[in-house]
Rosetta silent file (secondary structure, phi, psi, omega in degrees, C-alpha in Angstrom):
SEQUENCE: TVKFKLSNPVNVAANNQAQLLDIKNYEIISDFQYYTVPKMEAAAFLVAKVTGWENLNLFAGKANIFFEGSFVGNSFIDPSITTDTLTLSFGRDNRIVVQREKLPEFSSKNFSGSRIKEKSVYELTIRNNKPDIVEILIEDQIPLSTDKEIDVDIINISGAQFSAETGKLSWIRTIEPGKTLELRIEYEVTYPKKKVLIG
SCORE:     score description
SCORE:     0.000 S_00000001
   1 L     0.000  135.535  178.347   43.713  103.241  -31.815 S_00000001
   2 L  -119.862  130.436  179.382   42.719  101.674  -28.509 S_00000001
   3 L  -110.124  127.097  178.628   43.755   98.141  -27.552 S_00000001
   4 L  -108.958  135.557  177.018   41.753   96.228  -24.939 S_00000001
   5 L  -119.381  123.326  179.676   43.112   93.186  -23.132 S_00000001
   6 L   -71.099  135.801 -176.281   40.707   90.894  -21.293 S_00000001
   7 L   -75.353  -24.076 -179.647   41.848   90.250  -17.734 S_00000001
   8 L  -131.588  150.522  175.801   40.519   86.669  -17.688 S_00000001
   9 L   -61.494  146.335 -177.551   40.160   83.936  -20.350 S_00000001
  10 L  -130.264  134.896  174.153   36.704   83.804  -21.933 S_00000001
  11 L   -89.833  121.891  179.854   34.933   80.920  -23.659 S_00000001
  12 L  -108.009  117.743 -178.665   33.181   82.138  -26.803 S_00000001
  13 L   -68.487  138.858 -179.936   30.496   79.798  -28.101 S_00000001
  14 L   -91.082   61.932 -177.494   30.705   78.981  -31.811 S_00000001
  15 L  -117.567   14.321  178.006   26.989   79.521  -32.410 S_00000001
  16 L    59.841   26.753  178.404   27.138   82.561  -34.684 S_00000001
  17 L  -114.155  143.876  177.429   25.435   84.648  -31.975 S_00000001
  18 L   -67.824  142.412  177.884   26.637   87.979  -30.594 S_00000001
  19 L  -129.513  147.935  177.367   27.945   87.868  -27.040 S_00000001
  20 L  -100.623  132.801  179.533   28.589   90.579  -24.488 S_00000001
  21 L  -125.109  141.460  172.161   31.878   90.549  -22.600 S_00000001
  22 L   -77.377  118.354  178.933   33.087   92.639  -19.680 S_00000001
  23 L   -89.950  -45.315 -176.526   36.261   94.344  -20.898 S_00000001
  24 L  -156.298  141.266  174.062   37.021   96.540  -17.916 S_00000001
  25 L  -111.129  132.441  177.712   35.436   97.609  -14.643 S_00000001
  26 L  -122.491  145.833  168.518   36.118  101.072  -13.240 S_00000001
  27 L  -110.173  119.066 -178.175   35.163  102.660   -9.954 S_00000001
  28 L  -127.466  154.449 -179.316   34.722  106.389  -10.371 S_00000001
  29 L   -88.042  135.870  177.482   33.531  109.160   -8.096 S_00000001
  30 E  -140.277  155.579  175.653   30.307  110.923   -8.975 S_00000001
  31 E  -101.735  126.869  179.987   28.023  113.489   -7.382 S_00000001
  32 E  -100.638  139.889  179.351   24.379  112.452   -7.100 S_00000001
  33 E  -151.079  143.829  174.279   21.548  114.949   -7.150 S_00000001
  34 E   -88.271  153.136 -175.857   17.803  114.795   -7.643 S_00000001
  35 E  -139.878  134.865  178.021   16.206  116.971  -10.308 S_00000001
  36 E  -147.773  143.748  171.714   12.596  118.028  -10.825 S_00000001
  37 L  -127.248   84.229 -173.198   10.592  120.428  -12.985 S_00000001
  38 L   -56.212  -28.869  179.494    7.114  120.176  -11.390 S_00000001
  39 L   -64.113  -30.055 -179.540    5.563  122.400  -14.079 S_00000001
  40 L   -93.376  -41.924 -178.669    6.446  119.736  -16.672 S_00000001
  41 L  -157.081  132.632 -179.415    6.124  116.538  -14.630 S_00000001
  42 L   -81.871   71.946 -178.856    5.374  115.829  -10.974 S_00000001
  43 L  -155.804  155.308  176.304    8.393  113.543  -10.504 S_00000001
  44 L  -115.194  137.393 -177.785   11.962  113.613   -9.231 S_00000001
  45 E  -118.698  137.525  177.486   14.816  112.051  -11.186 S_00000001
  46 E   -86.680  128.658 -177.807   18.167  110.920   -9.816 S_00000001
  47 E  -125.305  136.114  175.285   21.118  112.274  -11.815 S_00000001
  48 E  -107.440  132.219  176.773   24.807  111.390  -11.482 S_00000001
  49 E  -110.510  112.076 -172.124   27.469  113.911  -12.478 S_00000001
  50 E  -105.394  128.261  174.339   30.717  112.119  -13.294 S_00000001
  51 E  -113.085  159.986  179.425   34.087  113.844  -13.569 S_00000001
  52 L    76.075   17.597 -178.548   37.394  112.349  -14.691 S_00000001
  53 H   -78.601  -12.400 -173.306   35.713  110.163  -17.307 S_00000001
  54 H   -61.631  -25.096 -176.918   38.079  111.390  -20.078 S_00000001
  55 H   -92.747   10.529 -176.385   40.676  108.710  -19.279 S_00000001
  56 H   -93.372   -1.617 -179.617   38.264  105.776  -19.582 S_00000001
  57 L    55.767   47.290  179.299   38.505  105.436  -23.396 S_00000001
  58 L   -76.635  144.000  174.651   34.737  105.516  -23.805 S_00000001
  59 L  -103.830  154.941  175.069   33.206  105.041  -27.239 S_00000001
  60 L   -66.748  135.581  178.452   30.055  106.718  -28.492 S_00000001
  61 E   163.059  179.939 -178.597   27.093  104.419  -28.077 S_00000001
  62 E   -73.355  141.063  177.633   24.151  103.201  -26.030 S_00000001
  63 E  -120.605  132.748  173.911   24.676  102.747  -22.307 S_00000001
  64 E   -89.961  126.197 -175.012   22.645  100.428  -20.087 S_00000001
  65 E  -104.066  123.760  176.353   22.036  102.091  -16.719 S_00000001
  66 E  -117.933  143.186  178.058   21.776   99.971  -13.561 S_00000001
  67 E  -140.727  127.388 -178.443   21.108  101.305  -10.069 S_00000001
  68 L    52.020   39.833  175.737   21.192   99.295   -6.835 S_00000001
  69 L    83.031   -0.183 -178.131   21.345   96.108   -8.919 S_00000001
  70 E  -117.329  143.080  177.286   18.302   96.921  -11.063 S_00000001
  71 E   -74.119  126.733 -177.233   18.121   97.991  -14.698 S_00000001
  72 E  -113.891   -9.588  177.412   16.634  101.508  -14.874 S_00000001
  73 E   147.762 -174.560 -179.051   16.940  102.372  -18.572 S_00000001
  74 E  -112.337  152.913  172.465   19.147  103.363  -21.469 S_00000001
  75 E  -137.930  177.073  176.853   21.198  106.444  -22.185 S_00000001
  76 E  -130.862  128.783 -178.829   23.543  107.492  -24.978 S_00000001
  77 E  -111.091  126.419  176.046   27.110  108.571  -24.390 S_00000001
  78 L  -128.785   97.003 -176.884   28.985  110.609  -26.975 S_00000001
  79 L   -59.929  -21.766 -177.166   32.441  111.589  -25.690 S_00000001
  80 L   -72.056  -21.652 -178.772   32.951  113.952  -28.632 S_00000001
  81 L  -118.694   -2.262 -179.652   30.241  116.348  -27.394 S_00000001
  82 L   -77.878  140.733  178.874   30.291  115.692  -23.637 S_00000001
  83 L   -78.824 -167.268 -178.703   31.717  118.424  -21.414 S_00000001
  84 L   -68.692  -12.762  176.077   34.121  117.852  -18.517 S_00000001
  85 E  -116.690  124.344  178.035   31.166  116.480  -16.542 S_00000001
  86 E   -92.704  122.030 -177.382   29.323  113.405  -17.803 S_00000001
  87 E  -104.265  126.043  179.404   25.662  113.441  -16.731 S_00000001
  88 E  -123.910  133.028  178.392   23.773  110.155  -16.394 S_00000001
  89 E   -94.500  132.451  178.548   20.100  109.815  -15.469 S_00000001
  90 E  -105.052   18.578  174.866   19.096  106.974  -13.155 S_00000001
  91 E    82.563  179.205 -177.821   15.371  107.471  -13.698 S_00000001
  92 E   -76.830  153.266  175.754   12.593  108.625  -11.431 S_00000001
  93 L  -121.278  110.340 -176.266   12.467  107.893   -7.733 S_00000001
  94 L   -72.156   -5.714  177.076    8.903  107.441   -6.497 S_00000001
  95 L   -83.443   -6.882  171.589   10.056  107.958   -2.909 S_00000001
  96 E  -104.982  110.174 -174.466   10.421  111.664   -3.691 S_00000001
  97 E   -97.559  123.567 -174.905    6.851  112.968   -4.001 S_00000001
  98 E  -117.968  135.215  175.541    6.444  116.165   -6.034 S_00000001
  99 E  -138.697  147.039  173.446    3.349  118.366   -6.362 S_00000001
 100 E  -138.491  120.969 -178.788    2.635  121.720   -7.966 S_00000001
 101 E  -140.061  145.965  175.013   -0.760  123.348   -7.519 S_00000001
 102 E   -80.928  138.053 -178.712   -2.323  126.731   -8.063 S_00000001
 103 L  -100.448   96.365 -175.652   -3.796  128.253   -4.906 S_00000001
 104 L   -63.487  -27.038 -178.162   -7.127  129.795   -5.938 S_00000001
 105 L   -70.611  -19.271  178.151   -7.714  131.298   -2.487 S_00000001
 106 L  -107.007  -10.840  179.028   -4.628  133.510   -2.937 S_00000001
 107 L   -88.780  155.903 -176.960   -4.997  134.136   -6.675 S_00000001
 108 E  -155.117  165.049  176.758   -7.151  136.969   -8.000 S_00000001
 109 E  -143.226  114.730 -175.948   -8.307  138.856  -11.087 S_00000001
 110 E  -121.279  146.541  178.405   -9.162  142.558  -10.828 S_00000001
 111 E  -108.541  132.412  178.057  -10.395  145.092  -13.375 S_00000001
 112 E  -139.614  103.440 -177.554   -9.195  148.675  -13.272 S_00000001
 113 L    63.315 -122.276 -178.161  -10.300  150.957  -16.096 S_00000001
 114 L   -96.718    9.968 -176.406   -9.115  149.470  -19.355 S_00000001
 115 E  -124.619  157.326  178.675   -6.659  147.053  -17.731 S_00000001
 116 E  -118.636  134.821  174.334   -6.773  143.714  -15.929 S_00000001
 117 E  -114.758  117.697 -176.417   -4.478  142.718  -13.068 S_00000001
 118 E  -116.800  121.155 -179.981   -4.226  138.967  -12.599 S_00000001
 119 E  -103.014  130.213  178.386   -2.397  137.495   -9.618 S_00000001
 120 E  -120.403  134.923  179.662   -1.239  133.867   -9.732 S_00000001
 121 E  -129.620  125.473  178.725    0.031  131.905   -6.735 S_00000001
 122 E  -122.405  146.408  175.640    1.515  128.405   -6.976 S_00000001
 123 E  -120.234  129.573  175.071    2.797  126.127   -4.252 S_00000001
 124 E  -105.992  131.618  176.416    5.462  123.483   -4.847 S_00000001
 125 E  -127.292  131.605  177.797    5.797  120.667   -2.326 S_00000001
 126 E  -127.703  117.028 -179.343    8.542  118.037   -2.366 S_00000001
 127 E  -107.756  133.351  179.219    8.385  115.277    0.245 S_00000001
 128 E   -98.230  104.440  177.209   11.342  113.018    1.005 S_00000001
 129 L   -95.777   12.080  177.681   10.117  109.516    1.867 S_00000001
 130 L   -87.212  160.792  178.444   13.647  108.093    1.708 S_00000001
 131 L   -80.988   -0.371 -176.827   15.666  107.192    4.826 S_00000001
 132 L  -120.374  158.348  171.731   18.475  109.534    3.739 S_00000001
 133 L   -67.115  138.236  177.504   18.940  113.272    3.257 S_00000001
 134 E  -122.225  146.566  171.225   18.552  114.206   -0.417 S_00000001
 135 E  -104.380  133.894 -175.227   19.801  117.181   -2.399 S_00000001
 136 E  -136.805  138.080  173.460   17.435  118.302   -5.129 S_00000001
 137 E   -99.323  122.508 -178.465   17.533  120.863   -7.926 S_00000001
 138 E  -114.857  133.556  179.196   14.077  122.337   -8.543 S_00000001
 139 E  -128.452  143.541  175.061   13.233  124.425  -11.608 S_00000001
 140 E  -148.208 -164.709 -176.013   10.150  126.432  -12.579 S_00000001
 141 E  -155.625  142.891  170.550    9.450  129.552  -14.583 S_00000001
 142 L   -98.806  135.230  178.747    7.922  133.003  -14.395 S_00000001
 143 L   -63.425  144.049  176.799    6.168  134.095  -17.615 S_00000001
 144 L  -109.777  149.899  179.457    7.983  136.723  -19.668 S_00000001
 145 L  -114.705  132.156  173.057    6.363  139.440  -21.745 S_00000001
 146 L  -106.457    4.652  179.708    7.594  140.652  -25.120 S_00000001
 147 L  -105.184  123.527 -177.317    4.600  142.979  -25.411 S_00000001
 148 L   -65.704  -16.072  178.010    5.098  146.456  -23.936 S_00000001
 149 L   -85.140   -7.378 -178.799    1.395  146.553  -23.002 S_00000001
 150 L  -114.996  122.067 -179.502    1.787  143.497  -20.743 S_00000001
 151 E  -110.045  136.975  175.812    3.635  143.839  -17.427 S_00000001
 152 E  -119.071  121.077 -179.636    4.807  140.946  -15.263 S_00000001
 153 E  -117.420  126.428  178.580    5.687  141.733  -11.634 S_00000001
 154 E   -84.198  130.411  178.745    7.294  139.172   -9.326 S_00000001
 155 E  -103.006  -46.952 -176.880    5.920  139.155   -5.783 S_00000001
 156 E  -152.651  128.319  175.795    7.509  136.072   -4.198 S_00000001
 157 L  -129.207   20.937  173.106    9.844  133.361   -5.539 S_00000001
 158 L    51.885   39.595  175.504   10.950  131.823   -2.200 S_00000001
 159 L    75.280   19.062 -179.436   14.599  132.801   -2.620 S_00000001
 160 L   -71.518  154.414  166.336   15.045  131.216   -6.065 S_00000001
 161 E   -76.693  132.115 -173.368   17.789  132.176   -8.470 S_00000001
 162 E  -120.549  131.424  175.231   16.012  134.061  -11.259 S_00000001
 163 L  -101.898  114.358 -179.876   17.078  134.488  -14.878 S_00000001
 164 L   -68.089  -23.274 -178.496   15.642  137.682  -16.369 S_00000001
 165 L   -76.546  -36.901 -175.786   16.470  136.416  -19.881 S_00000001
 166 L  -113.415  -15.732 -175.747   14.511  133.148  -19.650 S_00000001
 167 L    80.785    4.116 -175.154   12.273  133.610  -16.614 S_00000001
 168 E   -72.610  138.154  174.105   13.725  130.403  -15.131 S_00000001
 169 E  -108.995  137.674  179.993   13.621  129.862  -11.375 S_00000001
 170 E  -136.703  134.721  172.919   16.137  127.516   -9.725 S_00000001
 171 E  -129.408  140.358  166.888   16.481  126.215   -6.188 S_00000001
 172 E  -117.748  117.683 -175.203   19.003  123.753   -4.747 S_00000001
 173 E  -133.416  154.257  170.360   17.733  122.422   -1.442 S_00000001
 174 E  -108.811  142.201 -178.013   18.403  119.533    0.935 S_00000001
 175 E  -126.215  126.389  178.511   15.462  117.692    2.479 S_00000001
 176 L   -70.010  156.959  177.374   15.685  115.612    5.645 S_00000001
 177 L   -57.185  134.004  178.112   14.123  112.119    5.725 S_00000001
 178 L    75.023    5.243 -178.258   10.358  112.270    6.197 S_00000001
 179 L  -102.461  160.198  179.681   10.291  116.059    5.716 S_00000001
 180 E  -121.650  129.933  175.935    8.430  118.188    3.168 S_00000001
 181 E   -95.528  133.107  178.136    9.841  121.245    1.404 S_00000001
 182 E  -120.613  129.932  176.966    7.368  123.978    0.477 S_00000001
 183 E  -127.694  146.477 -179.719    8.084  126.737   -2.049 S_00000001
 184 E  -126.168  140.003  176.881    5.747  129.458   -3.252 S_00000001
 185 E  -120.821  123.879  178.690    5.674  131.386   -6.516 S_00000001
 186 E  -132.942  131.848  176.434    3.612  134.589   -6.741 S_00000001
 187 E  -151.783  158.686  178.256    3.435  137.043   -9.632 S_00000001
 188 E  -120.122  138.386  175.307    1.056  139.584  -11.170 S_00000001
 189 E  -118.465  123.182  178.403    0.324  140.127  -14.852 S_00000001
 190 E  -112.646  128.897 -174.978   -1.246  143.434  -15.896 S_00000001
 191 E  -152.749  159.463  179.728   -2.635  143.706  -19.426 S_00000001
 192 E   -66.959  150.408  179.171   -5.287  145.538  -21.486 S_00000001
 193 L   -59.306  -29.418 -177.589   -8.824  144.148  -21.493 S_00000001
 194 L   -73.226  -12.843 -178.334   -8.609  143.700  -25.250 S_00000001
 195 L   -88.235  146.965  173.291   -5.747  141.195  -24.824 S_00000001
 196 L  -118.166  117.941 -179.451   -6.321  137.480  -24.304 S_00000001
 197 L   -87.597  139.095  179.314   -3.572  135.689  -22.392 S_00000001
 198 L  -118.907  130.134  178.712   -2.796  132.080  -23.223 S_00000001
 199 L    94.410    0.000    0.000   -0.977  129.800  -20.784 S_00000001
């Protein structure tokens, strides 16, 4: 059982309408980071990672998210399944410009006997149009093969952390104000001519 005591007297109108009351205000420390998956969406999202939330007596329910005085959206908080870090999304920030494009001038497709070697090259660019330095987590993916006749060889992943189990690429980078970060992904897929690759 949790008992809440209002710090100030409140007038409740007798109009049979629901009213919202501030029960308690807390100031807590959180780490802010931008997050983007350009392959899925060319946008950057601001995420707050909150620690020490366990002592706030939070209930499961909808949360209204405000940032810099503006409403940015809704989230749902469930303390019963949240880990030691509570993650809250503050929505996209259009001042972080994200692009992902295939570079046809560096990509190729060659035939050798009964096999095809296809090289794909992608460039990711993230520009910081904010007046502050930003830290951003960038994720992408290298295709994986479950067919022994199809080989995937990584050529360049710009220093990303690579998961051999999922093919996921991860970078954590800081970008100065007005600067652009460029990352390149290059890989080759070799497969029999009789195979048709999708994706």
